[in-house]
mmCIF file of C-alpha atoms in Angstrom:
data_model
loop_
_atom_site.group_PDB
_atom_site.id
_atom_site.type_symbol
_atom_site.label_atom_id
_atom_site.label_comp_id
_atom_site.label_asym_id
_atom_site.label_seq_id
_atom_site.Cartn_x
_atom_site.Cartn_y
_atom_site.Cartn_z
ATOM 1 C CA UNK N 298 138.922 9.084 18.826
ATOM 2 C CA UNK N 299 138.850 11.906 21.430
ATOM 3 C CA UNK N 300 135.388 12.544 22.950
ATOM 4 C CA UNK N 301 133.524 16.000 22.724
ATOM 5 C CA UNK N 302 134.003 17.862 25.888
ATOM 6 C CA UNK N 303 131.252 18.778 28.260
ATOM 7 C CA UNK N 304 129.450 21.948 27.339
ATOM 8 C CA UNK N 305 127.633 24.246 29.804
ATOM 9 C CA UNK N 306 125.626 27.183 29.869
ATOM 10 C CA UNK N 307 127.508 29.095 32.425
ATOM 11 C CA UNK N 308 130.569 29.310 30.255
ATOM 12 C CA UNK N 309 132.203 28.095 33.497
ATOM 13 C CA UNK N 310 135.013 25.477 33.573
ATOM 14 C CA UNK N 311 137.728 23.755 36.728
ATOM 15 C CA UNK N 312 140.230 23.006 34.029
ATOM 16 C CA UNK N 313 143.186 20.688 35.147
ATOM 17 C CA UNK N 314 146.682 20.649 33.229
ATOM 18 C CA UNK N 315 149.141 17.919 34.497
ATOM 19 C CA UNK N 316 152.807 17.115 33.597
ATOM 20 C CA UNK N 317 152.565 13.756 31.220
ATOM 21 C CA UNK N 318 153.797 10.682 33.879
ATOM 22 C CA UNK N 319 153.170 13.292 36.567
ATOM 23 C CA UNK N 320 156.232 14.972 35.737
ATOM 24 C CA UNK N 321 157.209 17.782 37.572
ATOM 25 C CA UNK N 322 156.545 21.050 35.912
ATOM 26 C CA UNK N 323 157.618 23.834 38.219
ATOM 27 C CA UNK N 324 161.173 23.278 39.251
ATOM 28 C CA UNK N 325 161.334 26.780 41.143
ATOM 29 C CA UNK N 326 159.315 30.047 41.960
ATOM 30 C CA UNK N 327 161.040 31.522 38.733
ATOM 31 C CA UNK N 328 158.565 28.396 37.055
ATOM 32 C CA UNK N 329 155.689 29.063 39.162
ATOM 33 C CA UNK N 330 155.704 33.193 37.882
ATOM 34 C CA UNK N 331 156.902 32.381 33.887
ATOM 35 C CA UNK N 332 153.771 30.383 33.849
ATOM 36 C CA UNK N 333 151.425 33.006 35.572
ATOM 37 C CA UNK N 334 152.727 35.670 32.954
ATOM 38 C CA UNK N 335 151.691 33.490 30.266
ATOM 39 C CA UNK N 336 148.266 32.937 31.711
ATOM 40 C CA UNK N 337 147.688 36.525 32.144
ATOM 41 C CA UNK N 338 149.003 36.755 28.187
ATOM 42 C CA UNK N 339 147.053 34.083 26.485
ATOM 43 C CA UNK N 340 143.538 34.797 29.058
ATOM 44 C CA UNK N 341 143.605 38.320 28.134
ATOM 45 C CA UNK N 342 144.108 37.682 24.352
ATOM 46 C CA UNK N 343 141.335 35.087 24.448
ATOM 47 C CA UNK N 344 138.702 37.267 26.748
ATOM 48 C CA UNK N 345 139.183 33.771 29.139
ATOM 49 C CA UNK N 346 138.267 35.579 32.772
ATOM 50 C CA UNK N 347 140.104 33.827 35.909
ATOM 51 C CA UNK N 348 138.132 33.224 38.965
ATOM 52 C CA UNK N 349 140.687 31.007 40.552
ATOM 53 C CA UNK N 350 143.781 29.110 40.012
ATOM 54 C CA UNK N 351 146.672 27.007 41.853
ATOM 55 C CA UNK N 352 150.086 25.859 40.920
ATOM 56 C CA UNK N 353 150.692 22.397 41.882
ATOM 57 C CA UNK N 354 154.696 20.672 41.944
ATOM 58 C CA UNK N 355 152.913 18.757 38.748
ATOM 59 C CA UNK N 356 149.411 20.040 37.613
ATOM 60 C CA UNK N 357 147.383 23.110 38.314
ATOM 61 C CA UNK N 358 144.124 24.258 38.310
ATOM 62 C CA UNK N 359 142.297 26.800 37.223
ATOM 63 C CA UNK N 360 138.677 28.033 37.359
ATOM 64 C CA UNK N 361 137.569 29.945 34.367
ATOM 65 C CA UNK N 362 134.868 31.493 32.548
ATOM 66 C CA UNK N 363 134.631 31.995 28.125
ATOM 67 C CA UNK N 364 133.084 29.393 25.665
ATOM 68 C CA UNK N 365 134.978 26.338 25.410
ATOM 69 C CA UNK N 366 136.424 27.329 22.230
ATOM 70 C CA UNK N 367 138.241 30.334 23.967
ATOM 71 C CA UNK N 368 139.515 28.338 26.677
ATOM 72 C CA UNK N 369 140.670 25.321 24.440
ATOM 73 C CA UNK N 370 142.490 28.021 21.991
ATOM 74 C CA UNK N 371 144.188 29.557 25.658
ATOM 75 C CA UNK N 372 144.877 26.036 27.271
ATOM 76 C CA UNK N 373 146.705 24.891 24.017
ATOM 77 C CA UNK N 374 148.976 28.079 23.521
ATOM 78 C CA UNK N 375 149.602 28.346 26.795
ATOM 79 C CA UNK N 376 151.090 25.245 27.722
ATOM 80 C CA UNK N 377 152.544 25.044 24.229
ATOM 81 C CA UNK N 378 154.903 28.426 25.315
ATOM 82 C CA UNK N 379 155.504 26.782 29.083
ATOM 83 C CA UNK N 380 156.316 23.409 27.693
ATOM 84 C CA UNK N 381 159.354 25.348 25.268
ATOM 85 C CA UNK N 382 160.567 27.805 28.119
ATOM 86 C CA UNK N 383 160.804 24.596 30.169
ATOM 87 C CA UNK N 384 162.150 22.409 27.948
ATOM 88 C CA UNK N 385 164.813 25.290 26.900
ATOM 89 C CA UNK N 386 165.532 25.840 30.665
ATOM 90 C CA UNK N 387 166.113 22.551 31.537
ATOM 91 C CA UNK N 388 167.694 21.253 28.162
ATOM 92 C CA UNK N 389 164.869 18.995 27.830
ATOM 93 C CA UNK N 390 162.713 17.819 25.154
ATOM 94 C CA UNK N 391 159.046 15.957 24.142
ATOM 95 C CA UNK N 392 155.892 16.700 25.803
ATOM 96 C CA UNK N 393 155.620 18.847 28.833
ATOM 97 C CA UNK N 394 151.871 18.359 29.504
ATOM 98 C CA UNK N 395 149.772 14.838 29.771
ATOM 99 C CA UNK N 396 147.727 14.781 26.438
ATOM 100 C CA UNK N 397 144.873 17.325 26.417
ATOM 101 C CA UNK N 398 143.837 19.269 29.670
ATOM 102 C CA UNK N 399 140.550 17.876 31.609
ATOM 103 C CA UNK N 400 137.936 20.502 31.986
ATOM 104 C CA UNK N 401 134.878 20.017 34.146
ATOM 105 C CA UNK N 402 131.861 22.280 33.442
ATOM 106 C CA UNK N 403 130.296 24.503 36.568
ATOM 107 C CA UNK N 404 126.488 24.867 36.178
ATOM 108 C CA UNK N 405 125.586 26.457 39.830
ATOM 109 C CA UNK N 406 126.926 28.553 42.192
ATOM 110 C CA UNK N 407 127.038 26.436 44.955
ATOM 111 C CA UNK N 408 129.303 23.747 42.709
ATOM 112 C CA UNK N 409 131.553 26.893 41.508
ATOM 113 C CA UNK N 410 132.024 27.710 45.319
ATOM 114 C CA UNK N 411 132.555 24.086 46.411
ATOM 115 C CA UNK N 412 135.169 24.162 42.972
ATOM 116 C CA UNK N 413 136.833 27.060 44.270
ATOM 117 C CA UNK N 414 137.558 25.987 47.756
ATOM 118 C CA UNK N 415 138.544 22.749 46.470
ATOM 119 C CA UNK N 416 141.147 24.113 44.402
ATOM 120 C CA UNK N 417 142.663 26.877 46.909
ATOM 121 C CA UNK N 418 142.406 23.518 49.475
ATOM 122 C CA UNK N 419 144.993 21.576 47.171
ATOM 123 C CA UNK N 420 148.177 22.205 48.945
ATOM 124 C CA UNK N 421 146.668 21.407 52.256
ATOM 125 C CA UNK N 422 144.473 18.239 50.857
ATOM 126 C CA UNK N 423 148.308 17.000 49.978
ATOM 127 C CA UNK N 424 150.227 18.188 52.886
ATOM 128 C CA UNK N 425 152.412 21.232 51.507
ATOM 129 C CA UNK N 426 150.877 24.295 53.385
ATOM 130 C CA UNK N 427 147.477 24.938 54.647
ATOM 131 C CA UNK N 428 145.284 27.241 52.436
ATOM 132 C CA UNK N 429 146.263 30.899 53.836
ATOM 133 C CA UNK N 430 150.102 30.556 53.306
ATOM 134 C CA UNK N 431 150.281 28.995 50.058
ATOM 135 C CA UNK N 432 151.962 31.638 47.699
ATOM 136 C CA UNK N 433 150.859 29.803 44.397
ATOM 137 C CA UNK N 434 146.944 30.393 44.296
ATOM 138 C CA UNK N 435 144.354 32.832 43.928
ATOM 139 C CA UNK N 436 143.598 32.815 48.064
ATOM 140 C CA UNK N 437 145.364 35.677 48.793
ATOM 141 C CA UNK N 438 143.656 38.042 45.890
ATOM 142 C CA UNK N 439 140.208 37.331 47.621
ATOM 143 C CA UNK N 440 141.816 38.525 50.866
ATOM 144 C CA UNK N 441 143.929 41.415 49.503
ATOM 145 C CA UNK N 442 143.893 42.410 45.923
ATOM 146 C CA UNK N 443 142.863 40.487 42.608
ATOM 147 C CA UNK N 444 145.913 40.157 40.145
ATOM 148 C CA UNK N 445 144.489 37.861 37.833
ATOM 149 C CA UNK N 446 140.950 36.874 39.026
ATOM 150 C CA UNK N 447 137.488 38.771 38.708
ATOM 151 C CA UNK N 448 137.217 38.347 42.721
ATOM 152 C CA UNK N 449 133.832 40.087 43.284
ATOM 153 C CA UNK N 450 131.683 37.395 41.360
ATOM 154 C CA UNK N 451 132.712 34.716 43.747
ATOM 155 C CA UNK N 452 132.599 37.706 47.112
ATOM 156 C CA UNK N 453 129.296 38.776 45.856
ATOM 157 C CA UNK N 454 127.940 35.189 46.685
ATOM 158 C CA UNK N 455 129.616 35.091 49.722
ATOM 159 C CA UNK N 456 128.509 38.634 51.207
ATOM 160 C CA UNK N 457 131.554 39.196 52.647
ATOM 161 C CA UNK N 458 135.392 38.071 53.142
ATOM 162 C CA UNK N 459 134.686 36.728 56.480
ATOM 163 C CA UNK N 460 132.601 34.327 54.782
ATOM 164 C CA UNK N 461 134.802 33.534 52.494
ATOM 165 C CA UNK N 462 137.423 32.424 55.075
ATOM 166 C CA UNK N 463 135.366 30.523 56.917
ATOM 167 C CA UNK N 464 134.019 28.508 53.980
ATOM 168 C CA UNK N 465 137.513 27.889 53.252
ATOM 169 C CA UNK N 466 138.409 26.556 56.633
ATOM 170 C CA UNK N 467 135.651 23.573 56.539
ATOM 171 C CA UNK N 468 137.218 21.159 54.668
ATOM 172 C CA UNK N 469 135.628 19.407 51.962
ATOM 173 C CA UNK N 470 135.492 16.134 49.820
ATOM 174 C CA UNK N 471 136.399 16.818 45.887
ATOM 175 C CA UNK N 472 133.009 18.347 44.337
ATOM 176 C CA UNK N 473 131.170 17.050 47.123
ATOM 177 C CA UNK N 474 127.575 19.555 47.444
ATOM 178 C CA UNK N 475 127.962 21.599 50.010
ATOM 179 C CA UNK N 476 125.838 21.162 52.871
ATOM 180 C CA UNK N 477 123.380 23.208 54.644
ATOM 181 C CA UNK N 478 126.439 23.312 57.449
ATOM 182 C CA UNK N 479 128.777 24.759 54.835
ATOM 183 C CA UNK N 480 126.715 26.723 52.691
ATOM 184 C CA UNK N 481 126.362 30.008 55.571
ATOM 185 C CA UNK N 482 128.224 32.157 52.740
ATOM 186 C CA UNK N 483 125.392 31.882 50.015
ATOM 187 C CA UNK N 484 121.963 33.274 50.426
ATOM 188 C CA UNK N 485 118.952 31.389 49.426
ATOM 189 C CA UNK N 486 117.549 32.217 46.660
ATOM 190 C CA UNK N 487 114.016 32.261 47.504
ATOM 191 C CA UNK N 488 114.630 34.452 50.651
ATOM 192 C CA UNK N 489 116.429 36.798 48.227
ATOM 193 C CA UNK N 490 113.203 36.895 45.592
ATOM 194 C CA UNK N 491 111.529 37.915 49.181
ATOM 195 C CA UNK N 492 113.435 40.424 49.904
ATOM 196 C CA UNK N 493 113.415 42.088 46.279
ATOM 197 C CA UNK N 494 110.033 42.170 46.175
ATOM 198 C CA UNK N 495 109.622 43.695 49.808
ATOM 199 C CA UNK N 496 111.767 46.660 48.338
ATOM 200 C CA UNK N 497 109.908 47.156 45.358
ATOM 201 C CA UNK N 498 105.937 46.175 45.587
ATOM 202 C CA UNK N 499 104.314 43.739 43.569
ATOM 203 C CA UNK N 500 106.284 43.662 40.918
ATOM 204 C CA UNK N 501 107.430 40.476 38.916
ATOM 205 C CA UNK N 502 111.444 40.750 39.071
ATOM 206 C CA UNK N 503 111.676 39.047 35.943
ATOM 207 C CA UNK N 504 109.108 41.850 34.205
ATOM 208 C CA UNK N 505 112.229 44.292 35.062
ATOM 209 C CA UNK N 506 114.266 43.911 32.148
ATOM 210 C CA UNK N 507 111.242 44.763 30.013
ATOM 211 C CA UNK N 508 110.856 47.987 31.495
ATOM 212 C CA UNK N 509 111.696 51.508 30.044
ATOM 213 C CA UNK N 510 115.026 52.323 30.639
ATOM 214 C CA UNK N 511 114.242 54.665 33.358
ATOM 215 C CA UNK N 512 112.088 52.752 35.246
ATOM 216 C CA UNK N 513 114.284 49.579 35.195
ATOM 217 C CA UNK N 514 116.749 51.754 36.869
ATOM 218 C CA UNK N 515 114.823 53.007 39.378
ATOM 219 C CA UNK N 516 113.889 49.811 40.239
ATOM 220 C CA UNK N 517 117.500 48.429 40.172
ATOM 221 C CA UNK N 518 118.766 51.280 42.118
ATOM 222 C CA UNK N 519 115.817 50.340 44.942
ATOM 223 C CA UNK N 520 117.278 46.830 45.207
ATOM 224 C CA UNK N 521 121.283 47.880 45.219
ATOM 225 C CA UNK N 522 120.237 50.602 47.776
ATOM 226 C CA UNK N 523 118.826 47.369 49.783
ATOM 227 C CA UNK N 524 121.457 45.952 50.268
ATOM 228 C CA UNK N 525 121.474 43.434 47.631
ATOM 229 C CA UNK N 526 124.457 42.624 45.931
ATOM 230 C CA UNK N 527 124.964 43.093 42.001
ATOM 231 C CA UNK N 528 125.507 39.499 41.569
ATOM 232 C CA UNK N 529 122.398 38.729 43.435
ATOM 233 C CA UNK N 530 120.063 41.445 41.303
ATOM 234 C CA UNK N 531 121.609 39.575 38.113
ATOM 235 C CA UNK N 532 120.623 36.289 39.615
ATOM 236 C CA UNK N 533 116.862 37.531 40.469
ATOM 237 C CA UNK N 534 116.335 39.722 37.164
ATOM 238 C CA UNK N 535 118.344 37.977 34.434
ATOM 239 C CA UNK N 536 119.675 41.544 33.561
ATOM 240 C CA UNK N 537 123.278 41.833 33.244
ATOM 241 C CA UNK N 538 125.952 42.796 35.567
ATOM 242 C CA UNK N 539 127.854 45.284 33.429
ATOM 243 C CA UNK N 540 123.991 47.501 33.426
ATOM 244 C CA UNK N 541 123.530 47.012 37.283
ATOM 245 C CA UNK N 542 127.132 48.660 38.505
ATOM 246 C CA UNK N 543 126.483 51.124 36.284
ATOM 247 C CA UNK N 544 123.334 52.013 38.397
ATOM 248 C CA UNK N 545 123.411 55.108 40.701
#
């Protein structure tokens, strides 16, 4: 009897998907890009958002946000198409994948940015190619352009791409908590709740989404104008990002 998976709030999951016996499951780049146009397929069908993923000789990870149910119904039609374009390739047959995929759920944002580095630090934890020239993860659309991932949620928390990078060059232990030493990229949250209520007077932050309209976004305009990013506002005020960018 299979056991119930792990349910969070968040909606956030590190899913893993690994060839059964370890088998390899990306003979060649060709591999590597049929399965990223399926992800992009079956995610976009299923309203699964990408925050990060890697592509592994025999597993890969990915980091995504939707209710389990979304991400079970995208897991199991994705690999399903992979397994026959593989199998077809390759003139191969039976299972592809090992059983079901693991999933993990990510209830903070300091274990979603320890999750993220730990999966864009997988080809240099197993000594392919250190994180900035791996081709097959989500690295590079942090530093250039997204593709695939919502970037900005995970940038937001950092402040800046700098601070990305340099998160990404301390090396960690898997899902270890960061440490103060490695946490320079996120703010703390008290320090924030300062700083909000510096800009705006007395007010209770969480007494902002009960405003009127307009004078929630006066308010919310105060604290982008700040400084603050939309990510952090949502954090402090509960109110959600798709009102705050649309702010001015």
């Amino acid at each position: 009897m299979r056991m119930p998976r792990k349910q969070c709030d968040s909606d956030i999951y590190h899913v893993i998907s690994r060839g059964v016996g370890r088998h390899v499951i990306f003979e060649d780049d060709k591999d590597r890009q049929q399965y990223i146009d399926s992800l992009r397929v079956f995610c976009t069908k299923e309203c699964v958002t990408i925050y990060a993923w890697c592509l592994m000789d025999n597993h890969v990870h990915l980091l995504l946000l939707a209710p389990m149910e979304a991400i079970s119904a995208t897991m199991r039609k994705l690999n399903a198409t992979y397994a026959q374009y593989f199998n077809l390739k390759y003139d191969r047959v039976g299972h592809l994948f090992q059983d079901r995929f693991k999933s993990e759920p990510v209830e903070s944002d300091e274990y979603f940015l320890t999750a993220l580095r730990y999966i864009h630090q997988n080809p240099q934890k197993a000594g392919i190619a250190n994180v900035a020239s791996y081709p097959w993860s989500s690295y590079h659309e942090y530093i250039h352009a997204p593709l695939l991932c919502d970037t900005q949620f995970a940038l937001d928390l950092f402040g800046s791409k700098e601070a990305f990078v340099a998160f990404h060059n301390v090396s960690s232990a898997p899902f270890a908590c960061m440490s103060a030493e490695t946490n320079r990229g996120v703010r703390n949250v008290e320090k924030l709740r300062e700083t909000a209520l510096a800009v705006i007077g007395e007010t209770n932050l969480e007494v902002i989404a009960t405003l009127p309209k307009n004078e929630r976004n006066t308010l919310l305009k105060k604290l982008k104008d700040s400084g603050l990013s939309v990510r952090q506002i949502e954090r402090l005020t509960g109110i959600g990002r798709g009102i705050i960018q649309k702010v001015n």
